[in-house]
Structures are given as C-alpha cells and as structure tokens.
Amino acid sequence: MAALYIFAGLNHFRVPKMYTKIIPPLFPSPKTLNAIAGVAEVVLGILLCFPKTSGYAALGIMALLIAVFPANVYMYINDNASLGLSKQIRFIRLPLQVVLLYWAYCYI
C-alpha cells in the first residue's frame, strides 16, 4: 500500500495535467491542490512504512481519499475529465474508493 501511494504521489508531479484535469472547477488553484495531494501521498506512503507512524498515516490516507472523492465524481460525470477512460471504468473507480478506505483502515 505504501508503494502505491508513494508512486501515485510522485505521479502528481510527473504528469500534473492528468490530475488537474479532474479537479472540479469549483475548487480553486488546481495546480496547488495537485501539488498538495502529491506531497501528502508521498509523505503518507513513507509514514505507512514505519510501525510507529503507520496508524496515523492510515488515518491521513483515509482523510485524503475522502477529500479527493469529488474529483472522482467529477471525472465520472464529465466526459472532458475522463482521461480517455470509458464511463464504465470511471464508475468502477467510485466504489473502489471504499475498498481503498477499508485497506487503509486495516493499518490502524
């Protein structure tokens, strides 16, 4: 799980347009939000590797998953933010968030 978040966090800086494209327009400063999410994912992924901090990291990951959920919904309903994914795949991503929340919960 740590590797997943570290990789995803670094990807925010490698391909920022992919992430800023799915941030709903009602949120200000998509580039800043993307950078914050990327740093958070890397830091939380690293903290997940250490027993003393893994529980806190898991709580942070859960909070982050909830915070970015509007981007997943926006991606689902807006074809311009689809990143080329089919509507079915975008729909599957929504309940996948629950699985990721549970996975993080298992670290608490």
Tab-separated table of C-alpha atoms in Angstrom:
chain	number	residue	atom	x	y	z
A	1	MET	CA	0.000	0.000	0.000
A	2	ALA	CA	2.860	2.353	0.804
A	3	ALA	CA	4.372	1.861	-2.647
A	4	LEU	CA	1.006	2.581	-4.261
A	5	TYR	CA	0.709	5.961	-2.535
A	6	ILE	CA	4.350	6.912	-2.994
A	7	PHE	CA	4.144	6.127	-6.714
A	8	ALA	CA	0.797	7.907	-7.091
A	9	GLY	CA	2.123	10.929	-5.208
A	10	LEU	CA	5.201	11.182	-7.410
A	11	ASN	CA	2.977	10.807	-10.449
A	12	HIS	CA	1.220	14.055	-9.470
A	13	PHE	CA	4.480	15.815	-10.376
A	14	ARG	CA	5.376	13.646	-13.349
A	15	VAL	CA	2.020	14.110	-15.131
A	16	PRO	CA	0.286	17.015	-13.355
A	17	LYS	CA	-2.199	17.717	-16.180
A	18	MET	CA	-3.742	14.296	-15.650
A	19	TYR	CA	-4.658	15.278	-12.106
A	20	THR	CA	-5.507	18.947	-12.568
A	21	LYS	CA	-7.921	17.972	-15.345
A	22	ILE	CA	-10.122	16.020	-12.914
A	23	ILE	CA	-10.262	18.680	-10.192
A	24	PRO	CA	-13.774	20.158	-10.257
A	25	PRO	CA	-13.849	23.809	-11.378
A	26	LEU	CA	-15.424	24.925	-8.099
A	27	PHE	CA	-12.126	24.193	-6.337
A	28	PRO	CA	-9.535	26.994	-6.537
A	29	SER	CA	-5.924	26.587	-7.657
A	30	PRO	CA	-5.905	23.129	-9.269
A	31	LYS	CA	-2.107	23.176	-9.618
A	32	THR	CA	-1.669	23.903	-5.918
A	33	LEU	CA	-4.228	21.271	-4.918
A	34	ASN	CA	-2.474	18.749	-7.140
A	35	ALA	CA	0.884	19.519	-5.517
A	36	ILE	CA	-0.599	19.273	-2.014
A	37	ALA	CA	-2.204	15.915	-2.835
A	38	GLY	CA	1.042	14.646	-4.372
A	39	VAL	CA	3.153	15.627	-1.362
A	40	ALA	CA	0.544	14.187	1.002
A	41	GLU	CA	0.512	10.864	-0.818
A	42	VAL	CA	4.307	10.574	-0.802
A	43	VAL	CA	4.625	11.547	2.874
A	44	LEU	CA	1.753	9.317	3.979
A	45	GLY	CA	3.121	6.425	1.928
A	46	ILE	CA	6.518	6.789	3.602
A	47	LEU	CA	4.958	7.076	7.071
A	48	LEU	CA	2.980	3.922	6.382
A	49	CYS	CA	6.277	2.003	6.292
A	50	PHE	CA	7.024	2.556	9.970
A	51	PRO	CA	5.039	0.822	12.722
A	52	LYS	CA	5.083	3.899	14.975
A	53	THR	CA	3.516	6.108	12.310
A	54	SER	CA	1.532	3.677	10.168
A	55	GLY	CA	-1.732	4.193	12.068
A	56	TYR	CA	-1.501	7.975	11.698
A	57	ALA	CA	-0.585	7.570	8.047
A	58	ALA	CA	-3.599	5.331	7.505
A	59	LEU	CA	-5.882	7.968	9.036
A	60	GLY	CA	-4.284	10.574	6.788
A	61	ILE	CA	-4.805	8.362	3.740
A	62	MET	CA	-8.441	7.883	4.687
A	63	ALA	CA	-8.888	11.647	5.012
A	64	LEU	CA	-7.144	12.166	1.681
A	65	LEU	CA	-9.357	9.592	-0.058
A	66	ILE	CA	-12.430	11.404	1.222
A	67	ALA	CA	-11.002	14.796	0.223
A	68	VAL	CA	-10.279	13.743	-3.360
A	69	PHE	CA	-13.575	11.906	-3.863
A	70	PRO	CA	-15.178	14.963	-5.542
A	71	ALA	CA	-12.519	14.675	-8.258
A	72	ASN	CA	-13.549	11.059	-8.866
A	73	VAL	CA	-17.203	12.063	-9.116
A	74	TYR	CA	-16.316	14.955	-11.435
A	75	MET	CA	-14.297	12.590	-13.591
A	76	TYR	CA	-17.275	10.236	-13.793
A	77	ILE	CA	-19.874	12.842	-14.760
A	78	ASN	CA	-17.710	14.995	-17.034
A	79	ASP	CA	-16.536	13.382	-20.265
A	80	ASN	CA	-13.924	16.143	-20.714
A	81	ALA	CA	-12.269	14.962	-17.494
A	82	SER	CA	-12.486	11.267	-18.405
A	83	LEU	CA	-8.780	10.892	-19.259
A	84	GLY	CA	-9.918	8.631	-22.067
A	85	LEU	CA	-11.494	6.089	-19.727
A	86	SER	CA	-14.878	4.606	-20.510
A	87	LYS	CA	-17.907	5.571	-18.432
A	88	GLN	CA	-17.960	2.018	-17.004
A	89	ILE	CA	-14.354	2.200	-15.806
A	90	ARG	CA	-14.965	5.647	-14.322
A	91	PHE	CA	-17.987	4.246	-12.496
A	92	ILE	CA	-15.962	1.332	-11.092
A	93	ARG	CA	-13.466	3.842	-9.676
A	94	LEU	CA	-16.168	5.265	-7.373
A	95	PRO	CA	-16.809	2.187	-5.179
A	96	LEU	CA	-13.109	1.350	-5.417
A	97	GLN	CA	-12.623	4.272	-3.030
A	98	VAL	CA	-14.478	2.274	-0.365
A	99	VAL	CA	-12.062	-0.625	-0.878
A	100	LEU	CA	-9.102	1.757	-0.533
A	101	LEU	CA	-10.631	3.248	2.622
A	102	TYR	CA	-11.011	-0.225	4.106
A	103	TRP	CA	-7.448	-1.137	3.134
A	104	ALA	CA	-6.162	1.965	4.917
A	105	TYR	CA	-8.398	1.189	7.917
A	106	CYS	CA	-6.660	-2.184	8.234
A	107	TYR	CA	-3.434	-0.325	9.140
A	108	ILE	CA	-4.982	1.345	12.195
